[in-house]
Coordinates of C-alpha atoms and ligand atoms in Angstrom, one line a residue:
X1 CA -17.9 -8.2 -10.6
X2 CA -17.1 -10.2 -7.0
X3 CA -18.3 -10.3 -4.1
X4 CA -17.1 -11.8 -0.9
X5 CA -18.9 -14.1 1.4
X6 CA -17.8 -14.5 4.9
X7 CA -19.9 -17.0 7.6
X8 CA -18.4 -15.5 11.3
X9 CA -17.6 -16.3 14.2
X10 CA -15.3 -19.0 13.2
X11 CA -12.2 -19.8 14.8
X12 CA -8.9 -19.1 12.9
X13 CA -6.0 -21.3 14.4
X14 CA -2.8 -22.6 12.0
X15 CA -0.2 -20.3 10.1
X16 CA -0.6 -17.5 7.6
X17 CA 2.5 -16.4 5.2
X18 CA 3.2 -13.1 4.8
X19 CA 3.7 -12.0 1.0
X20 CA 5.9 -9.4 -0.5
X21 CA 4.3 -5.5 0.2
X22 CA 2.4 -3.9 -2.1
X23 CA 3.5 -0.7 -1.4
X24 CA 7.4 -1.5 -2.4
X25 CA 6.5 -4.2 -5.3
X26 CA 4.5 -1.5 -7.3
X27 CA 7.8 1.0 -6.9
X28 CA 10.5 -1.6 -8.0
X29 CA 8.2 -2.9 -11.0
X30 CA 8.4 0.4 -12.9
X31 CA 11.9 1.2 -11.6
X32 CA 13.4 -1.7 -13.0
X33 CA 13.0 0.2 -16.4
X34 CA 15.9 2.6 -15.2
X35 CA 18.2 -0.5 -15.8
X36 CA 20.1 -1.1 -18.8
X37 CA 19.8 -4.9 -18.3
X38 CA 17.5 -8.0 -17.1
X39 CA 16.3 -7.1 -13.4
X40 CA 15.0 -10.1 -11.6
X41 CA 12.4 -9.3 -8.1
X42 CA 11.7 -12.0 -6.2
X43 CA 8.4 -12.5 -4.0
X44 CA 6.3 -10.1 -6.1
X45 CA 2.7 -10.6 -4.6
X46 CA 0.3 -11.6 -7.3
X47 CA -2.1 -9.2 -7.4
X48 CA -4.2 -7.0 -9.5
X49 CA -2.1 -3.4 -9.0
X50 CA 1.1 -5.7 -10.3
X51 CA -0.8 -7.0 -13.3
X52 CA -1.6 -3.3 -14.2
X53 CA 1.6 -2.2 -14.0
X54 CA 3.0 -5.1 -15.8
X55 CA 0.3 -3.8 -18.6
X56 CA 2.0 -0.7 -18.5
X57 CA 5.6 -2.0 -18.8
X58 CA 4.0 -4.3 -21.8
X59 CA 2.3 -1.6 -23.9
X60 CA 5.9 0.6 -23.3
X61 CA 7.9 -2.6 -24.8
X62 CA 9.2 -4.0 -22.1
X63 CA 9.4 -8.1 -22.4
X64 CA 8.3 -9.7 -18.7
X65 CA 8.4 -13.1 -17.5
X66 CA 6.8 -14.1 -14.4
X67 CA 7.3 -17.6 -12.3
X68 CA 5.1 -17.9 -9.4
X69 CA 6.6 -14.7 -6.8
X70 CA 9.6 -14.2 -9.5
X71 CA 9.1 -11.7 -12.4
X72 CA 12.1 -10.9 -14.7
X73 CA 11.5 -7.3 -16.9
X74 CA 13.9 -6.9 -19.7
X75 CA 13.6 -2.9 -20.5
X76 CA 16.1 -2.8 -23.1
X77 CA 13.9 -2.2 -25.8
X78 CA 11.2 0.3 -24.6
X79 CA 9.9 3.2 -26.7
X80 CA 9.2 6.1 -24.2
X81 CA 5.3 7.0 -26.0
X82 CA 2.5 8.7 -24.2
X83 CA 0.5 5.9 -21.1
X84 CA -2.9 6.5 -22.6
X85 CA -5.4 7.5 -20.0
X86 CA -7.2 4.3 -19.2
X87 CA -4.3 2.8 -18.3
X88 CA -2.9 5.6 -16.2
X89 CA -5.6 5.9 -14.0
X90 CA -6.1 1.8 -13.3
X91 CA -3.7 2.5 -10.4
X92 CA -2.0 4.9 -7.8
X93 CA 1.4 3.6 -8.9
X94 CA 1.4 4.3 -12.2
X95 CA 2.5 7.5 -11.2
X96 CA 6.2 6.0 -10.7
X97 CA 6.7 5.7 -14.2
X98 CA 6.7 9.9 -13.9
X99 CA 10.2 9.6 -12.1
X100 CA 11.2 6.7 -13.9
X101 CA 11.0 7.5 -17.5
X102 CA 11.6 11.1 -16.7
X103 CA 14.9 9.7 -15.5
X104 CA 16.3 7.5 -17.5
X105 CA 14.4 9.3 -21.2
X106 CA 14.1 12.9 -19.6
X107 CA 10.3 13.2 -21.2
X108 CA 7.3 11.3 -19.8
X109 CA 3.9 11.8 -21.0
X110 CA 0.7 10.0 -19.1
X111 CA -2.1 11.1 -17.2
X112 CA -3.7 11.4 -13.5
X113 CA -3.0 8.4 -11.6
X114 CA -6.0 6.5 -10.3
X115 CA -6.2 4.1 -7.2
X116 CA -8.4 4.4 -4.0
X117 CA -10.7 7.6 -3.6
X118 CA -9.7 8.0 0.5
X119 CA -8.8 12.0 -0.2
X120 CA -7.9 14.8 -3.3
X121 CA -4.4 12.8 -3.5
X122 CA -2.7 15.9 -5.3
X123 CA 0.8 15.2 -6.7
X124 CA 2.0 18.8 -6.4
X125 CA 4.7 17.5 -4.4
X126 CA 6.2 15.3 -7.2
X127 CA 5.6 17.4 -9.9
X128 CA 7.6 20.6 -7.8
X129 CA 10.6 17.9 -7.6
X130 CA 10.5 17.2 -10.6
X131 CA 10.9 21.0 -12.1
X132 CA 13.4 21.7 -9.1
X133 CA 15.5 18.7 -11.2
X134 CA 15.4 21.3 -13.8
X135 CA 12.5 19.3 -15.8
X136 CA 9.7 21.8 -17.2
X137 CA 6.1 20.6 -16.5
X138 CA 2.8 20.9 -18.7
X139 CA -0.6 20.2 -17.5
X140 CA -3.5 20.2 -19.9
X141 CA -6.9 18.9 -18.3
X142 CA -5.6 15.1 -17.1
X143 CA -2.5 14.8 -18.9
X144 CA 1.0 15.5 -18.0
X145 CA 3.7 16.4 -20.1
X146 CA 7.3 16.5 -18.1
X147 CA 10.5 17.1 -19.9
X148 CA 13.9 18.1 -19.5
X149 CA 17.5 19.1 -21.1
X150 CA 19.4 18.1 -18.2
X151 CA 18.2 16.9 -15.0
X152 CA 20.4 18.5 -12.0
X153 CA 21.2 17.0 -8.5
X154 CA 19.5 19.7 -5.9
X155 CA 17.9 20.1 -2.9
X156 CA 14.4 19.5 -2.6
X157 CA 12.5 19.9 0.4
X158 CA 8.7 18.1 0.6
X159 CA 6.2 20.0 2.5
X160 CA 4.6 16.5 3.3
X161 CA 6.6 13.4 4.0
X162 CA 5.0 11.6 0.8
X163 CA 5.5 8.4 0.3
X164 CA 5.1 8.6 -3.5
X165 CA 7.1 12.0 -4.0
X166 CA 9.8 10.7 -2.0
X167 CA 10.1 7.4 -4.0
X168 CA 9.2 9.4 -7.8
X169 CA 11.9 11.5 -6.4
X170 CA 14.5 9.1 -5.5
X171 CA 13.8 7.5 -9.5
X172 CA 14.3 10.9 -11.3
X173 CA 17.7 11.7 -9.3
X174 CA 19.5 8.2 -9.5
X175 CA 20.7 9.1 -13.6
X176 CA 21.0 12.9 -13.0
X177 CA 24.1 14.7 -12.9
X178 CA 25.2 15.3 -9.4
X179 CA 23.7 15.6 -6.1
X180 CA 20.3 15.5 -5.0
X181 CA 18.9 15.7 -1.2
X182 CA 15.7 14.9 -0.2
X183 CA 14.7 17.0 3.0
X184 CA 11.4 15.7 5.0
X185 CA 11.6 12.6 2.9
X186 CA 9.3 9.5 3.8
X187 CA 10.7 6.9 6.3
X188 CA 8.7 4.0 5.4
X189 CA 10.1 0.5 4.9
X190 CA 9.2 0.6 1.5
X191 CA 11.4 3.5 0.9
X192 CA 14.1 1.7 2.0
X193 CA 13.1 -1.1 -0.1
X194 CA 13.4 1.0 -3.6
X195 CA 16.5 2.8 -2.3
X196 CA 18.0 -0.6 -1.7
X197 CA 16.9 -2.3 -5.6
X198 CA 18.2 1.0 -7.0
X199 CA 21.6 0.5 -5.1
X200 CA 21.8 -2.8 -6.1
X201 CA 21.2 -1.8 -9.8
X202 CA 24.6 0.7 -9.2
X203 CA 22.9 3.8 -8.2
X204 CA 23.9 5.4 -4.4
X205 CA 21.8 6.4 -2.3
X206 CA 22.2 7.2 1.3
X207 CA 20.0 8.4 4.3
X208 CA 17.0 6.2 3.0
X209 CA 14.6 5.2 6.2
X210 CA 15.6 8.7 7.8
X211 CA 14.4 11.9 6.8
X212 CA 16.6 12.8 4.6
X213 CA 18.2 11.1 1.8
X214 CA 21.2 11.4 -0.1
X215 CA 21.2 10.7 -4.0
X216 CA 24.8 10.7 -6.0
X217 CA 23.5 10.6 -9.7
X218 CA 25.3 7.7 -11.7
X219 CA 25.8 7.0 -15.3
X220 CA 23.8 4.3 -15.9
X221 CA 22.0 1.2 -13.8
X222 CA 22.5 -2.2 -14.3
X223 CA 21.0 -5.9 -13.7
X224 CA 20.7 -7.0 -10.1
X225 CA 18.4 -9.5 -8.2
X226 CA 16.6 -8.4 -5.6
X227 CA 13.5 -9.2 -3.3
X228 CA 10.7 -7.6 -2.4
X229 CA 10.3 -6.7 1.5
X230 CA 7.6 -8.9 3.8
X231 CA 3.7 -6.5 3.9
X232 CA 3.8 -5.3 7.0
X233 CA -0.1 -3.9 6.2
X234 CA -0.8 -7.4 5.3
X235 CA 0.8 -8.4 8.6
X236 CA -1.2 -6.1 10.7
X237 CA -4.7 -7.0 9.3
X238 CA -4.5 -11.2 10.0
X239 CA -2.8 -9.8 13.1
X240 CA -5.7 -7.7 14.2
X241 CA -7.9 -11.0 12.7
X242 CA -6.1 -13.1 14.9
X243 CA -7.1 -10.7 17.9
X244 CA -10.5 -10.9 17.1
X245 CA -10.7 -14.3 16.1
X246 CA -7.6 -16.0 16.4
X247 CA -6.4 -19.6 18.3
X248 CA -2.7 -19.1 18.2
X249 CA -2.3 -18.3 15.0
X250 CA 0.8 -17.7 13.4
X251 CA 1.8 -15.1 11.1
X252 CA 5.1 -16.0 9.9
X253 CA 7.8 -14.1 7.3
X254 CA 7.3 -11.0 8.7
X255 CA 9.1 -8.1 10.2
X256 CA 7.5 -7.4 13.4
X257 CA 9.9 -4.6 13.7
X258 CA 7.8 -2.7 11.1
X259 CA 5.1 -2.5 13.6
X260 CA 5.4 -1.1 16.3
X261 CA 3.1 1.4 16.3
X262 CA 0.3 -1.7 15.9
X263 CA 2.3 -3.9 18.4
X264 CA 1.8 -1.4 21.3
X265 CA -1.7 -0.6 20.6
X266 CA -2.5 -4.0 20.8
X267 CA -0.3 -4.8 23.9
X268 CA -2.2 -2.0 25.4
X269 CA -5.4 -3.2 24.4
X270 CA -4.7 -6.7 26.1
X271 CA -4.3 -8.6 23.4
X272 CA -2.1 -12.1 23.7
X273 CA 0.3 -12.5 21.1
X274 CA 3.9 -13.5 21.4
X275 CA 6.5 -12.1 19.1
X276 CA 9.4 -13.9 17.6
X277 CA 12.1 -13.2 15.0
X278 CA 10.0 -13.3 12.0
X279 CA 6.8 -14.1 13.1
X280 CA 3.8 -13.1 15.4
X281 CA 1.5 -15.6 17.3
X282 CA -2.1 -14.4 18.3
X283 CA -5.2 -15.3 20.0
X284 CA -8.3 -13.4 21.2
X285 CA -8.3 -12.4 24.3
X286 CA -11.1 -12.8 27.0
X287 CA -11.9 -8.5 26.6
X288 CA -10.1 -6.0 25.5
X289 CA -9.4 -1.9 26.9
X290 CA -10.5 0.8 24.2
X291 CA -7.5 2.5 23.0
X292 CA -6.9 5.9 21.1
X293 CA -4.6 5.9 17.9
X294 CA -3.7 9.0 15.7
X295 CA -2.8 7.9 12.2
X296 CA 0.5 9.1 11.4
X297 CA 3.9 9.1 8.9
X298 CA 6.1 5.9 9.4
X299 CA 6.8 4.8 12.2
X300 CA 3.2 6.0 13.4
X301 CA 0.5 4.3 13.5
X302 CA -0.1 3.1 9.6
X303 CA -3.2 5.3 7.7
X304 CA -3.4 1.6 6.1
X305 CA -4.4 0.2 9.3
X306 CA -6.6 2.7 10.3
X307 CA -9.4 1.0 8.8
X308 CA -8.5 -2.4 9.8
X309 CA -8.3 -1.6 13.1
X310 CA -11.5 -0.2 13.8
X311 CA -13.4 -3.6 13.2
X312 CA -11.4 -4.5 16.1
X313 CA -12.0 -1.4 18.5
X314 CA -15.4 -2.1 17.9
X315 CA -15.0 -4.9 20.2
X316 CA -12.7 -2.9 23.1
X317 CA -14.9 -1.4 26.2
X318 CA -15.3 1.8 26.4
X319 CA -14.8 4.2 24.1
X320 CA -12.0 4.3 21.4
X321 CA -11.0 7.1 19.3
X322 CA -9.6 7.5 16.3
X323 CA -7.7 10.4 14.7
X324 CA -7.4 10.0 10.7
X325 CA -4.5 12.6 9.7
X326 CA -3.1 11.1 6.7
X327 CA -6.1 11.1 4.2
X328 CA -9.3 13.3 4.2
X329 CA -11.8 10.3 3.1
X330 CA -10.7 7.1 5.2
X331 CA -13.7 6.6 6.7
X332 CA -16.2 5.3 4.2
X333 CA -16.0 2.0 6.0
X334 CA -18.0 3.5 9.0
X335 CA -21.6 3.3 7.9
X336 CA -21.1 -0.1 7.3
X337 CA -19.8 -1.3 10.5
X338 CA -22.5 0.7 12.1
X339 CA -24.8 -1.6 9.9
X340 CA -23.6 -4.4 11.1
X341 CA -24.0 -3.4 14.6
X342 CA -21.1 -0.8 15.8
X343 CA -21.5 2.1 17.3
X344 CA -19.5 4.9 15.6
X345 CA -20.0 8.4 15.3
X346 CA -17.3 10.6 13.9
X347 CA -16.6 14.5 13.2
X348 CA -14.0 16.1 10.6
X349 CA -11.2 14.0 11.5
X350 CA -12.0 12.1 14.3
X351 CA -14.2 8.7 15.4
X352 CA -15.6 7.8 18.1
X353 CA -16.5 3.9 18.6
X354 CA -18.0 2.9 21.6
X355 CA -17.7 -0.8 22.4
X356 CA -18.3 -3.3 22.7
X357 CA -21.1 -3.9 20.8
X358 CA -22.1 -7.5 19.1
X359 CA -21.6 -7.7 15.1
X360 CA -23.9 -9.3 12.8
X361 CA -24.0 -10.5 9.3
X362 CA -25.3 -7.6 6.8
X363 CA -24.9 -6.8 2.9
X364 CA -22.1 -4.1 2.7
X365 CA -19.6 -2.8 0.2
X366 CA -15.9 -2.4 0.2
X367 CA -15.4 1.4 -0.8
X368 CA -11.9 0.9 -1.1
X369 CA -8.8 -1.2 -0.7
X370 CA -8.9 -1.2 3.3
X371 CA -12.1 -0.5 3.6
X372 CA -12.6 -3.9 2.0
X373 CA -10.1 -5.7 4.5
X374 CA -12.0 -3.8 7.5
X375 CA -15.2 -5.1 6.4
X376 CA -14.1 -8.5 6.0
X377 CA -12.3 -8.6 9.7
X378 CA -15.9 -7.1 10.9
X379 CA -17.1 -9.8 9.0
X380 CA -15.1 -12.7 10.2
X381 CA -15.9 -12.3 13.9
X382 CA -20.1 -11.2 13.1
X383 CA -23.1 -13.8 13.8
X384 CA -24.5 -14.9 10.5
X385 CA -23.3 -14.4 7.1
X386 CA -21.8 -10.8 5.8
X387 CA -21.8 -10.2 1.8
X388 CA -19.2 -7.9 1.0
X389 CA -19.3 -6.2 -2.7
X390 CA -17.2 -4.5 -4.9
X391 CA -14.1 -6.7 -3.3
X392 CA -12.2 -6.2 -6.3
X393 CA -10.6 -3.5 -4.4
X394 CA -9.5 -6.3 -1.7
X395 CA -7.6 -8.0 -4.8
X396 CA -6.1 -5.8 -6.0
X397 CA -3.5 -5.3 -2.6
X398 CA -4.2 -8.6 -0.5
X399 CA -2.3 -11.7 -2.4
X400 CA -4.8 -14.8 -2.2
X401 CA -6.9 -13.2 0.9
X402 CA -9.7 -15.8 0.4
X403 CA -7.1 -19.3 0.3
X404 CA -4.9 -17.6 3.3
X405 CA -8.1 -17.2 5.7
X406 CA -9.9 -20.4 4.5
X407 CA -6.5 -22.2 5.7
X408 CA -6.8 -21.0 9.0
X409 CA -10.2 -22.0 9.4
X410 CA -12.1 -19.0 8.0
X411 CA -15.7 -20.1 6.2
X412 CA -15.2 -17.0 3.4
X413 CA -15.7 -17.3 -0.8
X414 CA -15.5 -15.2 -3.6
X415 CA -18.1 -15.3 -5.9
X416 CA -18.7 -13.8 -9.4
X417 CA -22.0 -11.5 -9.7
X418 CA -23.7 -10.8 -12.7
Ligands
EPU501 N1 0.1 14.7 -0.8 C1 0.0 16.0 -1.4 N2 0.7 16.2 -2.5 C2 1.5 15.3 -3.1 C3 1.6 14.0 -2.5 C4 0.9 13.8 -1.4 O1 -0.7 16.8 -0.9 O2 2.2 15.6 -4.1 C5 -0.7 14.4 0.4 C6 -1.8 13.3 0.1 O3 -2.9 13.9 -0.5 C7 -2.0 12.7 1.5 C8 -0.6 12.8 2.1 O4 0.1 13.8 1.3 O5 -2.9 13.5 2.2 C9 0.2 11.5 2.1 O6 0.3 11.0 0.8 P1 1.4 10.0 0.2 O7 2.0 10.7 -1.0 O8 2.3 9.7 1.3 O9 0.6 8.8 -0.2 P2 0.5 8.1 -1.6 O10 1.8 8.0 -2.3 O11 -0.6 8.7 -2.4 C10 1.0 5.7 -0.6 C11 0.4 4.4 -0.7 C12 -0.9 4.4 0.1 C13 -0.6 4.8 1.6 C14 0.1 6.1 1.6 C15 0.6 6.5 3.0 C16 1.1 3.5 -2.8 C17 0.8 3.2 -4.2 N3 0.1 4.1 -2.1 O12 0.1 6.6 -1.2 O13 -1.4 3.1 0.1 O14 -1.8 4.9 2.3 O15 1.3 6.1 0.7 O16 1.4 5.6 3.6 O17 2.2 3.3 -2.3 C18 -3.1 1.5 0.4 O18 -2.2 0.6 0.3 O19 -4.3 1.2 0.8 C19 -2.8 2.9 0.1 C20 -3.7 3.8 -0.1

């Protein structure tokens, strides 16, 4: 077990790198198995979700090589068996080895995915595009059994733009037999990302990054290189730490154009940043307006952010509100920013934090993945020292979290517990 030490109030001032996004790097490492031949990703973030999946790839046969941000995965010689449960359900993502063996072996056998508890996280959605495909599906307790004859192009409409049906979806159509749209699909970079790796493996797709996308099944997929697109979540939280602690810092290799939604909110807010090409330079500000945000599909305001964010409104005058609309149980990090001094009160969907109030050090625990990266920005700008447990959650989506904020300036450790 780790925890996470932060001492606050520091200032953070010098440049942070952006790394490649979780989000799209734990979709391309299990689609590379739909190629016939050596794919190579480039700037693969080294984190605990990718060495889960590489586990995966591993115990299916795959041979993979990794060199710093590179990772080459060799799938010629897999053996589609069953994922054994404990596996499975080490991550969210395993569930793209659903669409991707499905596709390319027509049979997939594994269990419930696992990754953060923030809702139910059904995947009805995936599992309805999948028999619409023409594949037939079997649940018994946790494991599912999905198998086909043929899979057939179609149309498939998602009652929920999901990110992970939509990209599942895109991985069992590339090898089908004809046409395949997806109506309602999910517009976030990341999809763009995977449609773009698949592309460049021979498959052709269309429409991806609107709401409907285009998939013209091919024969088979081949090698190609590709790289893995800049995190724009990872962007947004040293963002929102350089608004609440920040000296100029720079956050460079990123897209700003992914976020928007963040961008406005804290040009709103008052923050001072400048934006360039492919980076974003912040500072704190002398105070900053409460704002309102409504967590939304791409390009709304991120649900990965939500979290994130709050630490920071608790430091905005007046009151702030905060609509969570993505996932029913994103708000486990409340209790412990009202520990450490905010002032949050929330109903069904909705929070209210009333600012600004001073933050001190406490002992709390990261619930989940952003949670964890909300507790740490409370953290960073709180009097006194804040121990943050459970932070293997942090690890396992923020590449080297602890060396990028100790660069700037940032007194924070890990530590191994007993
Ligand atoms: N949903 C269904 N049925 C489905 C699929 C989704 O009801 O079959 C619901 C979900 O329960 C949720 C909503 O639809 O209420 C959106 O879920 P989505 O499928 O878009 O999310 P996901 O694929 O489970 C991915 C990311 C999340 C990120 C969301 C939204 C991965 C591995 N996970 O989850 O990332 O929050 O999209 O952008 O890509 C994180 O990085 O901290 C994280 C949780």
């Amino acid at each position: 077990m780790k925890k996470i030490r932060v001492f606050g109030e520091q200032k953070l001032s010098g440049t942070i790198s952006v790394s490649g996004s979780k989000n799209s790097a734990v979709a391309l490492v299990p689609a590379s198995l739909l190629s016939d031949e050596i794919v190579e990703i480039d700037n693969v973030p080294n984190i605990s979700d990718i060495e889960a999946l590489i586990e995966i790839l591993t115990y299916l046969g795959a041979k993979v090589e990794r060199n710093g941000t590179s990772m080459k995965i060799d799938s010629t010689n897999i053996k589609n068996r069953v994922i054994p449960e404990e596996i499975s359900k080490k991550l969210r993502a395993s569930y793209y080895f659903m669409g991707a063996l499905l596709g390319k072996y027509k049979k997939v056998e594994m269990y419930f995915p696992g990754g953060c508890s923030i809702g139910e996280r059904p995947i009805n959605l995936h599992l309805k595009g999948f028999e619409a495909l023409g594949a037939k599906v079997t649940e018994e307790g946790n494991k599912y059994t999905v198998e086909a004859e043929e899979l057939k192009g179609t149309n498939i409409y998602l009652d929920i733009a999901s990110v992970g049906a939509t990209i599942n979806l895109m991985l069992a159509s590339a090898l089908a037999t004809g046409t395949t749209v997806i109506r309602n699909a999910a517009k976030e970079p990341h999809i763009v990302n995977v449609a773009t790796f698949l592309n460049q493996m021979g498959a052709s797709i269309t429409g991806a990054g609107t709401s409907e996308i285009r998939i013209n099944g091919v024969k088979k997929l081949s090698g190609c290189f590709h790289e893995v697109v800049p995190d724009y979540i990872e962007t947004g939280t040293y963002l929102i730490a350089g608004a609440l602690c920040g000296e100029n810092l720079k956050i460079e290799g990123a897209i700003p154009d992914h976020l928007e939604a963040l961008i406005s909110k804290l040009r709103e807010m008052g923050v001072p940043f400048e934006v360039g090409k492919d980076y974003i330079t912040v500072s704190k500000g002398e105070s900053y307006k409460a704002v309102s945000i409504k967590t939304a599909v791409y390009p709304g305001f991120p649900t990965d952010l939500q979290q994130p964010f709050m630490s920071l409104l608790t430091q905005c005058e007046g009151i702030s509100k905060v609509e969570e609309n993505i996932f029913e149980n994103r708000f486990m990090h409340i209790p412990y920013l009202n520990q450490m001094g905010a002032f949050i009160t929330t109903t069904d969907k909705t929070a209210i934090i009333k600012g600004r109030t001073n933050l001190s050090g406490k002992e709390v625990e990261a619930t989940d993945l952003r949670a964890g990266a909300a507790l740490i920005l409370a953290a960073l700008c709180a009097k006194g020292e804040t121990t943050i447990t459970k932070v293997e959650h942090v690890l396992r989506g923020y590449e080297g979290i602890i060396e990028k904020l100790q660069n700037v300036g940032a007194k924070i450790e890990l530590e191994e517990i007993e």
